[in-house]
């Protein structure tokens, strides 16, 4: 978006176009005085500089006591200046105090194209439905308020225009790129390198709450402290930070789940009979989102990328922007600096990452690997926060368009625009993470480069609100001591969480007990089923069957052992259900042959056999009658 352009008439020579910063430099140099004629690109006439609120120092009491009528003359701008429409001169009546030029407002046109009746004391000129307003109260600030949708998209200007008309605070200091090091160490070194080096042999039990709590206490506070160390916002209310993070952690996750649920319904429904009006458009959007989520399971990596970008990435980034959208609509953002706004966006991303970890990626939700839990709390949550910080920067630049948009769809379009760029990065990140830890580490490193660039871009020419007060707790994080202590604490918490893990052999029975259906649970630790005595047979069949759940194949296997002292000849195992070849009787069977004394043989998926709970198993030999086993 272009910064508003100003023009100054000096000794009959028109100087410009000038940015707000350049105009203030001329004031500071004494080249612009109270009578200097000034114009900008939305004005149709030049006015004295004293009528621009906040531009010149406050006049003395003697000068303000006796104002004179101010003539407004017609000035034809030079070719290099803005295109101005000539208008008859107007002499304003004498007022008790000098009116102050404060804002530009678009007024609705009448049916015949004429502007509505307006007091002559309120306006200086017109330009295609836009008026320059003079307020009689110099203490009441106003903001451009656009009412015509057709004009609004052209009339929205940057917030620098508004700040020029109000007192400004000091310029924001540019964050030093080197101050990002605590966040980079936590995310890249502790998270991806440390968590990636852990093998899958270390796992957590399904009810392991303590490891997640240790990782959360080590990673989350340091994550937020690190971004404060980088941005160094002067004012950062702790209550607002917690409110934004808590809102996204709870209602943001619930909103995303509802969106996914409605999208799944829309995909399975024929929308042709519902496609009309706003409801039909909403139904179509939900259907497209559902199709995108469906593509995330595709075997083609490019289709997965499309799904992650337009499904996961766009939806998650939009949901994380909701509390920031509310701040803009409620105009709370006017008293915030851009660094404070970015810090609130970071808090929203952290809140979403916490909610996602607790709801979907914790040991009690199936994320049993110790390394993947470290990566989740130390890398993925900071990555979510960085995504939202970048989106917040674009939303800050689009704040005027968001506030002055008409209805739901225009505002949704502005929010989607702010989230679109990082949706591509987010979707690409999710796609390549399946390729390995090294690729994910490279993507996260590039993400830090995006963060550094966008913070520099949005900080340029930004100022601190004049009434902002220093927050002591955030100011204390600007030193190196707290960051070193935080990294040490995060490392201690990571080691503590790892000591609470178990080996794969110890954890798998409990994990399978939680994951498998109830009918498979007796097979997890295994059990023996002796073959009963067969009526009419000379002796009991000396065979023991040991059933267990095979971790490799994910099926039930059996180990048959000859407990006798003689060889069993011609052993055949058959079952009404199973994976062996059919015999003439239609039963599934497999031939084991001779089984030596105290020898064992395994029936599993590799041998073409797969047991199921409730199967009826028959074992027969040449020396004994058939023995029937009923599997539980």
Coordinates of C-alpha atoms in Angstrom, one line a residue:
X1 CA 0.0 0.0 0.0
X2 CA 1.3 3.5 -0.9
X3 CA 2.0 6.1 1.7
X4 CA 0.0 9.3 1.4
X5 CA 1.8 12.0 -0.6
X6 CA 2.1 15.6 0.6
X7 CA 3.0 18.8 -1.3
X8 CA 4.4 22.0 0.1
X9 CA 4.4 25.5 -1.6
X10 CA 7.6 27.3 -0.7
X11 CA 8.3 30.7 -2.2
X12 CA 6.0 29.9 -5.1
X13 CA 7.6 26.6 -5.8
X14 CA 5.8 23.4 -5.1
X15 CA 7.9 20.7 -3.3
X16 CA 6.8 17.1 -3.4
X17 CA 5.6 14.5 -3.3
X18 CA 6.7 14.1 0.3
X19 CA 6.2 11.2 2.7
X20 CA 4.9 12.0 6.2
X21 CA 8.4 11.5 7.6
X22 CA 9.9 13.9 5.0
X23 CA 7.2 16.5 5.8
X24 CA 8.0 16.4 9.5
X25 CA 11.7 16.9 8.6
X26 CA 10.8 20.1 6.8
X27 CA 8.8 21.2 9.9
X28 CA 11.8 20.5 12.2
X29 CA 14.1 22.4 9.8
X30 CA 11.8 25.5 10.1
X31 CA 10.9 25.5 6.4
X32 CA 7.2 24.9 7.1
X33 CA 5.5 27.5 9.2
X34 CA 1.9 28.2 10.3
X35 CA 1.1 30.0 7.0
X36 CA 2.9 27.6 4.7
X37 CA 0.4 26.2 2.2
X38 CA 0.1 22.4 2.2
X39 CA -1.9 19.8 0.2
X40 CA -2.0 16.0 0.0
X41 CA -3.4 13.7 -2.7
X42 CA -7.0 13.5 -1.3
X43 CA -7.4 17.3 -1.0
X44 CA -8.6 19.6 -3.7
X45 CA -7.3 22.9 -2.1
X46 CA -4.1 24.0 -0.3
X47 CA -4.6 24.9 3.3
X48 CA -2.3 26.6 5.9
X49 CA 0.0 24.2 7.8
X50 CA -1.4 25.4 11.1
X51 CA -4.7 23.6 10.3
X52 CA -3.0 20.2 10.2
X53 CA -3.5 18.7 13.6
X54 CA -0.2 17.5 15.2
X55 CA 2.0 18.8 12.4
X56 CA 3.3 22.0 14.1
X57 CA 4.2 22.7 17.7
X58 CA 1.3 23.9 19.9
X59 CA 0.7 27.7 19.4
X60 CA 1.4 30.1 22.3
X61 CA -1.5 31.4 24.3
X62 CA -1.2 34.9 22.9
X63 CA -1.3 33.6 19.3
X64 CA -4.3 31.5 20.0
X65 CA -6.3 34.2 21.7
X66 CA -7.4 36.2 18.7
X67 CA -7.8 34.1 15.5
X68 CA -8.6 35.9 12.3
X69 CA -10.9 34.7 9.5
X70 CA -9.0 32.4 7.2
X71 CA -9.4 32.8 3.5
X72 CA -9.1 29.6 1.4
X73 CA -7.9 30.5 -2.0
X74 CA -7.7 28.4 -5.2
X75 CA -4.3 27.0 -6.0
X76 CA -3.7 25.3 -9.3
X77 CA -1.1 22.5 -8.6
X78 CA 1.9 22.0 -10.8
X79 CA 2.1 19.0 -13.1
X80 CA 4.1 17.1 -10.6
X81 CA 1.6 17.6 -7.9
X82 CA -1.8 15.9 -7.4
X83 CA -4.6 16.6 -9.9
X84 CA -6.8 19.3 -8.2
X85 CA -10.2 20.5 -9.2
X86 CA -10.6 24.3 -9.1
X87 CA -13.2 25.6 -6.6
X88 CA -14.5 29.0 -5.6
X89 CA -12.8 30.6 -2.7
X90 CA -14.6 30.4 0.7
X91 CA -14.1 32.7 3.7
X92 CA -14.9 30.9 6.9
X93 CA -16.6 32.9 9.6
X94 CA -14.8 33.9 12.8
X95 CA -14.8 31.1 15.4
X96 CA -13.9 31.1 19.0
X97 CA -11.0 28.7 18.4
X98 CA -9.1 27.6 15.4
X99 CA -10.7 24.6 13.7
X100 CA -8.5 21.6 13.3
X101 CA -8.2 19.5 10.2
X102 CA -8.5 15.8 11.5
X103 CA -9.8 13.3 9.0
X104 CA -11.1 12.4 5.6
X105 CA -14.5 10.8 5.2
X106 CA -16.3 9.4 2.2
X107 CA -19.9 10.5 2.1
X108 CA -22.7 8.7 0.2
X109 CA -23.8 10.3 -3.0
X110 CA -27.5 11.1 -3.7
X111 CA -29.2 9.4 -6.6
X112 CA -28.6 12.4 -8.9
X113 CA -24.9 12.4 -8.1
X114 CA -24.9 15.5 -5.8
X115 CA -23.5 15.5 -2.3
X116 CA -25.9 16.0 0.5
X117 CA -26.3 19.3 2.3
X118 CA -23.2 20.2 4.3
X119 CA -22.5 23.2 6.5
X120 CA -20.1 25.5 4.7
X121 CA -18.1 25.7 7.9
X122 CA -17.4 22.0 7.9
X123 CA -15.8 21.3 4.5
X124 CA -13.1 22.9 2.4
X125 CA -13.4 21.0 -0.8
X126 CA -14.8 17.9 -2.6
X127 CA -13.3 15.2 -4.7
X128 CA -15.6 12.5 -6.2
X129 CA -17.6 11.7 -3.0
X130 CA -14.8 12.4 -0.6
X131 CA -14.8 15.4 1.8
X132 CA -12.1 17.0 3.9
X133 CA -13.7 17.6 7.4
X134 CA -12.9 20.3 9.9
X135 CA -13.9 19.5 13.4
X136 CA -14.6 22.2 16.0
X137 CA -13.1 20.1 18.9
X138 CA -9.3 19.8 18.7
X139 CA -9.2 17.2 21.5
X140 CA -11.4 14.5 20.0
X141 CA -9.5 12.3 17.6
X142 CA -11.2 10.8 14.6
X143 CA -10.3 8.2 12.1
X144 CA -11.2 7.9 8.4
X145 CA -14.6 6.2 8.2
X146 CA -15.6 5.0 4.8
X147 CA -19.3 4.3 4.0
X148 CA -19.5 3.7 0.3
X149 CA -18.3 0.2 -0.6
X150 CA -17.4 1.2 -4.2
X151 CA -15.2 4.0 -2.9
X152 CA -13.8 2.2 0.2
X153 CA -11.5 -0.1 -1.7
X154 CA -9.8 3.0 -3.3
X155 CA -9.8 5.3 -0.3
X156 CA -8.1 3.1 2.3
X157 CA -4.7 4.5 3.2
X158 CA -1.9 3.3 5.4
X159 CA -2.0 3.9 9.1
X160 CA 0.9 6.4 8.7
X161 CA -1.6 8.8 7.3
X162 CA -3.7 8.8 10.5
X163 CA -0.7 9.0 12.7
X164 CA 0.5 12.1 10.9
X165 CA -2.7 13.8 12.1
X166 CA -2.2 12.8 15.7
X167 CA 0.7 13.2 18.1
X168 CA 3.3 10.5 17.5
X169 CA 5.7 8.7 19.8
X170 CA 9.3 7.9 19.1
X171 CA 10.3 5.7 16.2
X172 CA 10.4 2.0 16.9
X173 CA 13.9 0.6 17.1
X174 CA 14.7 -2.0 14.5
X175 CA 15.1 -5.5 16.2
X176 CA 18.6 -6.8 15.9
X177 CA 18.7 -10.1 13.9
X178 CA 21.2 -11.5 16.3
X179 CA 18.7 -11.3 19.1
X180 CA 16.8 -14.2 17.6
X181 CA 19.4 -16.7 18.9
X182 CA 17.5 -18.0 22.0
X183 CA 14.5 -19.0 19.9
X184 CA 16.7 -20.5 17.2
X185 CA 18.7 -22.6 19.8
X186 CA 15.5 -23.9 21.4
X187 CA 13.7 -24.7 18.1
X188 CA 16.6 -25.9 15.9
X189 CA 19.2 -27.3 18.3
X190 CA 17.1 -28.6 21.2
X191 CA 14.0 -29.5 19.2
X192 CA 15.0 -30.8 15.8
X193 CA 18.6 -31.9 16.4
X194 CA 18.0 -33.1 20.0
X195 CA 14.7 -34.7 19.4
X196 CA 15.7 -36.1 16.0
X197 CA 18.7 -37.9 17.5
X198 CA 16.5 -39.9 19.8
X199 CA 15.5 -43.2 18.4
X200 CA 12.1 -44.8 18.5
X201 CA 13.3 -47.2 21.2
X202 CA 12.4 -44.6 23.9
X203 CA 8.7 -44.3 24.3
X204 CA 6.1 -43.0 26.7
X205 CA 3.2 -45.0 28.3
X206 CA -0.3 -43.9 27.2
X207 CA -1.0 -42.3 30.6
X208 CA 2.4 -40.5 30.9
X209 CA 1.4 -36.9 31.9
X210 CA 4.6 -36.0 33.7
X211 CA 6.9 -36.0 30.6
X212 CA 4.5 -33.7 28.7
X213 CA 4.3 -31.4 31.7
X214 CA 8.1 -31.3 32.0
X215 CA 8.6 -30.5 28.3
X216 CA 5.8 -27.8 28.4
X217 CA 7.4 -26.1 31.4
X218 CA 10.7 -26.1 29.7
X219 CA 9.7 -25.1 26.2
X220 CA 6.7 -22.8 26.3
X221 CA 7.9 -20.1 28.7
X222 CA 11.2 -19.9 27.0
X223 CA 9.5 -19.8 23.6
X224 CA 7.6 -16.6 24.5
X225 CA 10.5 -15.1 26.4
X226 CA 12.7 -15.5 23.3
X227 CA 10.4 -13.6 21.0
X228 CA 10.2 -10.8 23.5
X229 CA 14.0 -10.8 23.6
X230 CA 13.9 -10.3 19.9
X231 CA 11.1 -7.8 19.4
X232 CA 11.6 -5.9 22.6
X233 CA 8.1 -4.3 22.7
X234 CA 8.0 -1.4 25.1
X235 CA 4.4 -2.2 26.3
X236 CA 3.1 -5.8 26.6
X237 CA 0.1 -6.3 29.0
X238 CA 0.5 -9.8 30.4
X239 CA -3.3 -10.2 30.8
X240 CA -3.9 -9.6 27.1
X241 CA -1.1 -12.0 26.2
X242 CA -2.7 -14.8 28.3
X243 CA -6.2 -14.0 27.0
X244 CA -5.1 -14.2 23.4
X245 CA -3.2 -17.5 23.9
X246 CA -6.0 -19.0 26.0
X247 CA -8.6 -18.1 23.5
X248 CA -6.8 -19.7 20.6
X249 CA -5.8 -22.8 22.7
X250 CA -9.5 -23.5 23.5
X251 CA -11.9 -21.8 21.1
X252 CA -9.4 -21.7 18.2
X253 CA -9.0 -25.5 18.4
X254 CA -12.8 -26.0 18.7
X255 CA -13.4 -23.7 15.8
X256 CA -10.9 -25.7 13.6
X257 CA -12.5 -29.0 14.7
X258 CA -16.0 -27.6 13.8
X259 CA -14.7 -26.4 10.5
X260 CA -13.2 -29.8 9.7
X261 CA -16.5 -31.5 10.7
X262 CA -18.6 -29.3 8.5
X263 CA -16.1 -29.7 5.6
X264 CA -16.4 -33.5 5.9
X265 CA -20.2 -33.2 5.7
X266 CA -20.0 -30.9 2.7
X267 CA -17.7 -33.3 0.8
X268 CA -20.1 -36.2 1.3
X269 CA -23.2 -34.1 0.3
X270 CA -24.4 -33.0 -3.2
X271 CA -24.2 -29.2 -3.1
X272 CA -26.0 -28.6 -6.4
X273 CA -29.4 -28.3 -4.7
X274 CA -28.1 -26.0 -2.0
X275 CA -25.9 -23.7 -4.1
X276 CA -27.7 -20.3 -3.9
X277 CA -27.0 -17.1 -2.0
X278 CA -24.5 -16.8 0.9
X279 CA -25.4 -20.2 2.3
X280 CA -24.6 -21.9 -0.9
X281 CA -21.3 -20.0 -1.2
X282 CA -20.4 -21.0 2.4
X283 CA -21.3 -24.6 1.5
X284 CA -19.0 -24.5 -1.6
X285 CA -16.1 -23.1 0.5
X286 CA -16.6 -25.9 3.1
X287 CA -16.6 -28.5 0.3
X288 CA -13.4 -27.2 -1.2
X289 CA -11.8 -27.3 2.3
X290 CA -13.0 -30.9 2.8
X291 CA -11.5 -31.9 -0.6
X292 CA -8.2 -30.3 0.4
X293 CA -8.1 -32.2 3.6
X294 CA -8.8 -35.4 1.7
X295 CA -5.8 -34.8 -0.5
X296 CA -3.5 -34.8 2.5
X297 CA -3.6 -38.6 2.5
X298 CA -2.8 -38.9 -1.2
X299 CA 0.2 -41.0 -2.2
X300 CA 1.2 -38.3 -4.7
X301 CA 3.4 -35.7 -2.9
X302 CA 2.1 -32.8 -5.1
X303 CA -1.5 -33.6 -4.3
X304 CA -0.5 -33.8 -0.6
X305 CA 1.1 -30.4 -0.9
X306 CA -2.1 -28.9 -2.4
X307 CA -4.1 -30.5 0.5
X308 CA -1.8 -29.2 3.2
X309 CA -1.6 -25.7 1.7
X310 CA -5.3 -25.1 1.0
X311 CA -6.6 -27.3 3.8
X312 CA -4.4 -27.5 6.8
X313 CA -2.3 -24.4 6.2
X314 CA -5.0 -21.9 5.3
X315 CA -7.5 -23.1 7.9
X316 CA -5.1 -23.2 10.8
X317 CA -3.5 -19.8 10.0
X318 CA -6.9 -18.2 9.6
X319 CA -8.1 -19.6 12.9
X320 CA -5.0 -18.4 14.7
X321 CA -5.7 -14.8 13.4
X322 CA -9.2 -14.6 15.0
X323 CA -8.2 -12.9 18.3
X324 CA -6.1 -10.4 16.3
X325 CA -9.0 -9.7 14.0
X326 CA -11.2 -9.0 17.1
X327 CA -8.6 -6.5 18.3
X328 CA -8.7 -4.6 15.0
X329 CA -12.5 -4.6 14.8
X330 CA -12.7 -3.4 18.3
X331 CA -10.0 -0.8 17.5
X332 CA -7.8 -2.0 20.4
X333 CA -4.9 -2.1 17.9
X334 CA -4.8 1.7 17.8
X335 CA -3.0 1.9 21.1
X336 CA -0.5 -0.8 20.3
X337 CA 2.8 -0.6 18.6
X338 CA 3.4 -3.1 15.7
X339 CA 5.9 -5.0 17.9
X340 CA 3.2 -5.4 20.6
X341 CA 0.8 -6.6 17.9
X342 CA 3.3 -9.1 16.6
X343 CA 4.0 -10.4 20.1
X344 CA 0.2 -10.9 20.6
X345 CA 0.2 -12.8 17.3
X346 CA 3.1 -15.0 18.6
X347 CA 1.0 -15.7 21.7
X348 CA -1.9 -16.8 19.6
X349 CA 0.4 -19.2 17.7
X350 CA 1.8 -20.6 21.0
X351 CA -1.7 -21.1 22.3
X352 CA -2.8 -23.0 19.2
X353 CA 0.4 -25.2 19.4
X354 CA -0.3 -26.0 23.0
X355 CA -4.0 -26.9 22.3
X356 CA -3.0 -29.0 19.3
X357 CA -0.3 -30.9 21.3
X358 CA -2.7 -31.7 24.1
X359 CA -5.5 -32.7 21.9
X360 CA -3.8 -34.6 19.1
X361 CA -0.1 -35.1 19.8
X362 CA 0.4 -36.2 23.4
X363 CA 1.1 -39.7 24.7
X364 CA -2.5 -40.1 25.7
X365 CA -3.5 -39.3 22.1
X366 CA -1.1 -41.8 20.4
X367 CA 2.2 -39.8 20.2
X368 CA 4.3 -42.3 22.2
X369 CA 7.8 -41.5 20.9
X370 CA 10.1 -39.6 23.2
X371 CA 11.8 -37.8 20.4
X372 CA 8.6 -36.8 18.7
X373 CA 7.4 -35.3 21.9
X374 CA 10.5 -33.2 22.3
X375 CA 10.1 -32.0 18.7
X376 CA 6.5 -31.2 19.3
X377 CA 7.1 -29.0 22.4
X378 CA 10.4 -27.5 21.5
X379 CA 10.1 -27.0 17.7
X380 CA 6.5 -27.4 16.4
X381 CA 5.0 -25.0 18.9
X382 CA 7.5 -22.3 18.1
X383 CA 7.0 -22.9 14.4
X384 CA 3.3 -22.3 14.8
X385 CA 4.0 -19.1 16.7
X386 CA 6.3 -17.9 14.0
X387 CA 3.7 -18.6 11.3
X388 CA 1.2 -16.5 13.2
X389 CA 3.7 -13.7 13.8
X390 CA 4.3 -13.3 10.0
X391 CA 0.5 -13.4 9.3
X392 CA 0.0 -10.8 12.0
X393 CA 2.4 -8.5 10.2
X394 CA 0.4 -8.7 7.0
X395 CA -2.8 -8.3 9.0
X396 CA -1.4 -5.1 10.5
X397 CA -0.8 -3.6 7.1
X398 CA -4.4 -4.7 6.0
X399 CA -6.0 -3.4 9.3
X400 CA -7.8 -0.4 7.6
X401 CA -9.3 -2.6 4.9
X402 CA -10.4 -5.1 7.6
X403 CA -12.0 -2.5 9.8
X404 CA -13.8 -0.7 6.9
X405 CA -14.9 -3.9 5.1
X406 CA -18.6 -4.5 4.4
X407 CA -20.0 -7.7 5.9
X408 CA -18.6 -11.2 6.5
X409 CA -17.3 -12.1 3.1
X410 CA -15.2 -9.0 2.6
X411 CA -13.6 -9.4 6.0
X412 CA -13.0 -13.1 5.4
X413 CA -11.2 -12.2 2.2
X414 CA -8.9 -9.8 4.0
X415 CA -8.1 -12.3 6.7
X416 CA -7.5 -15.0 4.1
X417 CA -5.2 -12.7 2.3
X418 CA -3.2 -12.1 5.4
X419 CA -3.0 -15.9 6.0
X420 CA -2.4 -16.9 2.4
X421 CA 1.4 -16.4 2.2
X422 CA 2.2 -18.4 5.3
X423 CA -0.4 -21.0 4.3
X424 CA 2.0 -21.9 1.5
X425 CA 4.9 -22.1 3.8
X426 CA 2.9 -24.1 6.4
X427 CA 1.6 -26.5 3.8
X428 CA 5.1 -27.0 2.3
X429 CA 6.5 -27.6 5.8
X430 CA 3.9 -30.3 6.6
X431 CA 4.5 -31.9 3.3
X432 CA 8.3 -32.2 3.5
X433 CA 8.3 -33.2 7.2
X434 CA 7.4 -36.7 6.1
X435 CA 10.7 -36.9 4.2
X436 CA 12.8 -36.8 7.4
X437 CA 14.1 -34.7 10.2
X438 CA 16.9 -33.1 8.2
X439 CA 14.5 -31.7 5.6
X440 CA 12.3 -30.4 8.4
X441 CA 15.3 -28.7 10.0
X442 CA 16.2 -27.0 6.8
X443 CA 12.6 -25.7 6.4
X444 CA 12.5 -24.4 9.9
X445 CA 15.8 -22.6 9.3
X446 CA 14.3 -20.9 6.2
X447 CA 11.3 -20.0 8.4
X448 CA 13.5 -17.9 10.7
X449 CA 14.7 -16.0 7.6
X450 CA 11.1 -15.2 6.7
X451 CA 10.5 -13.9 10.3
X452 CA 13.6 -11.7 10.2
X453 CA 12.6 -10.2 6.9
X454 CA 8.9 -9.5 7.7
X455 CA 9.8 -7.9 11.1
X456 CA 12.2 -5.5 9.3
X457 CA 9.6 -4.8 6.7
X458 CA 6.8 -3.9 9.1
X459 CA 9.0 -2.0 11.5
X460 CA 10.3 0.5 8.9
X461 CA 8.8 4.0 9.6
X462 CA 6.7 2.6 12.5
X463 CA 6.3 4.6 15.7
X464 CA 5.5 3.9 19.4
X465 CA 2.1 5.1 20.6
X466 CA 2.7 8.3 22.6
X467 CA 0.8 7.0 25.7
X468 CA 2.4 3.6 25.9
X469 CA 4.0 2.6 29.2
X470 CA 7.0 0.4 29.7
X471 CA 6.1 -3.1 30.9
X472 CA 8.8 -4.1 33.4
X473 CA 8.6 -7.8 33.0
X474 CA 9.1 -7.6 29.2
X475 CA 11.9 -5.0 29.5
X476 CA 13.9 -7.4 31.8
X477 CA 13.9 -10.0 29.0
X478 CA 16.1 -7.9 26.8
X479 CA 19.3 -8.9 28.7
X480 CA 21.2 -12.0 27.9
X481 CA 21.1 -13.4 31.5
X482 CA 17.4 -14.6 31.5
X483 CA 17.9 -16.2 28.0
X484 CA 20.9 -18.3 29.1
X485 CA 19.0 -19.3 32.3
X486 CA 15.9 -20.2 30.3
X487 CA 17.9 -22.4 27.9
X488 CA 19.5 -24.1 30.8
X489 CA 16.1 -24.8 32.3
X490 CA 14.7 -26.1 29.0
X491 CA 17.7 -28.5 28.7
X492 CA 17.1 -29.7 32.3
X493 CA 13.4 -30.3 31.6
X494 CA 14.2 -32.2 28.4
X495 CA 16.6 -34.5 30.3
X496 CA 14.0 -35.0 33.0
X497 CA 11.3 -35.9 30.4
X498 CA 13.7 -38.4 28.8
X499 CA 14.4 -40.1 32.1
X500 CA 10.6 -40.7 32.4
X501 CA 10.5 -42.6 29.2
X502 CA 10.6 -46.4 28.8
X503 CA 12.1 -48.9 26.3
X504 CA 10.1 -50.1 23.4
X505 CA 9.8 -53.6 25.0
X506 CA 8.5 -52.1 28.3
X507 CA 6.1 -49.7 26.7
X508 CA 4.6 -51.7 23.9
X509 CA 2.3 -54.0 26.0
X510 CA 0.7 -51.0 27.6
X511 CA 0.5 -49.1 24.3
X512 CA -1.1 -52.1 22.6
X513 CA -3.5 -52.5 25.5
X514 CA -4.7 -49.0 24.8
X515 CA -4.7 -49.1 21.1
X516 CA -6.1 -52.6 20.2
X517 CA -9.8 -53.6 20.4
X518 CA -10.8 -55.4 23.5
X519 CA -10.9 -58.9 21.8
X520 CA -7.2 -58.7 21.0
X521 CA -6.0 -57.6 24.4
X522 CA -5.7 -61.2 25.8
X523 CA -3.0 -61.8 23.1
X524 CA -0.8 -58.9 24.0
X525 CA 1.2 -60.5 26.7
X526 CA 0.5 -64.0 25.3
X527 CA -1.1 -67.1 26.8
X528 CA -0.8 -70.8 26.6
X529 CA -3.7 -73.1 25.5
X530 CA -3.0 -76.8 26.1
X531 CA -4.6 -79.3 23.8
X532 CA -7.3 -81.2 25.7
X533 CA -7.5 -85.0 25.9
X534 CA -9.3 -86.4 22.9
X535 CA -12.1 -88.8 23.7
X536 CA -11.3 -92.3 22.4
X537 CA -7.7 -91.5 21.7
X538 CA -4.9 -93.6 23.2
X539 CA -3.4 -90.6 24.9
X540 CA -3.6 -86.8 25.2
X541 CA -2.1 -84.9 22.3
X542 CA 1.1 -83.6 23.9
X543 CA 1.0 -80.1 22.2
X544 CA 0.9 -76.7 23.8
X545 CA -0.2 -73.6 21.7
X546 CA 1.2 -70.2 22.8
X547 CA -0.7 -67.3 21.2
X548 CA 0.6 -63.7 21.2
X549 CA 0.3 -60.5 19.2
X550 CA 3.1 -60.1 16.7
X551 CA 4.4 -56.5 16.8
X552 CA 6.0 -56.8 13.4
X553 CA 3.0 -57.9 11.4
X554 CA 0.3 -56.6 13.7
X555 CA -1.5 -60.0 13.8
X556 CA -2.0 -62.9 16.2
X557 CA 0.6 -65.7 15.8
X558 CA 0.9 -69.1 17.5
X559 CA 3.8 -71.2 18.6
X560 CA 3.1 -75.0 18.7
X561 CA 5.4 -77.0 21.0
X562 CA 5.7 -80.8 21.2
X563 CA 5.7 -81.5 24.9
X564 CA 6.1 -85.3 24.5
X565 CA 9.1 -87.5 24.1
X566 CA 8.1 -88.9 20.7
X567 CA 8.0 -87.3 17.3
X568 CA 4.6 -86.2 16.1
X569 CA 4.0 -87.4 12.5
X570 CA 1.9 -85.7 9.9
X571 CA 0.7 -82.7 11.9
X572 CA -1.9 -80.6 10.2
X573 CA -3.5 -77.4 11.5
X574 CA -6.7 -76.2 10.1
X575 CA -9.2 -73.5 10.9
X576 CA -12.5 -72.2 9.6
X577 CA -10.9 -68.8 9.3
X578 CA -7.2 -68.2 8.4
X579 CA -4.7 -67.5 5.7
X580 CA -3.6 -70.9 4.6
X581 CA -4.7 -72.7 1.4
X582 CA -8.1 -74.4 1.2
X583 CA -8.3 -78.1 1.3
X584 CA -11.0 -80.3 -0.2
X585 CA -13.3 -79.8 2.7
X586 CA -13.3 -76.1 2.4
X587 CA -11.3 -75.4 5.5
X588 CA -8.2 -73.3 5.7
X589 CA -5.3 -75.6 6.6
X590 CA -1.5 -75.9 6.6
X591 CA 0.7 -78.9 6.9
X592 CA 3.5 -78.8 9.5
X593 CA 4.7 -82.4 9.0
X594 CA 6.8 -84.1 11.6
X595 CA 7.5 -82.2 14.9
X596 CA 10.4 -83.6 16.9
X597 CA 10.2 -84.0 20.7
X598 CA 10.2 -80.7 22.6
X599 CA 10.5 -78.8 19.3
X600 CA 8.4 -75.8 18.3
X601 CA 7.0 -74.3 15.1
X602 CA 5.6 -70.9 14.5
X603 CA 2.4 -70.2 12.6
X604 CA 2.3 -66.5 11.7
X605 CA 1.7 -64.2 8.7
X606 CA 5.0 -65.0 7.1
X607 CA 3.9 -68.7 7.0
X608 CA 0.6 -67.8 5.4
X609 CA -1.4 -68.0 8.6
X610 CA -3.3 -65.3 10.5
X611 CA -5.3 -66.0 13.6
X612 CA -8.4 -64.0 14.7
X613 CA -10.1 -64.0 18.1
X614 CA -12.9 -66.5 18.2
X615 CA -11.4 -68.9 15.6
X616 CA -11.9 -72.6 15.9
X617 CA -8.5 -74.3 15.6
X618 CA -8.1 -78.0 14.8
X619 CA -4.8 -79.9 15.2
X620 CA -4.4 -83.5 14.0
X621 CA -1.6 -86.0 13.6
X622 CA -1.2 -89.5 12.2
X623 CA -1.0 -90.9 15.7
X624 CA -3.9 -89.0 17.4
X625 CA -7.5 -88.0 16.6
X626 CA -8.3 -84.4 15.9
X627 CA -8.1 -81.9 18.8
X628 CA -10.2 -78.8 18.6
X629 CA -9.2 -75.5 20.3
X630 CA -11.5 -72.5 20.7
X631 CA -9.6 -69.2 20.7
X632 CA -11.0 -66.6 23.1

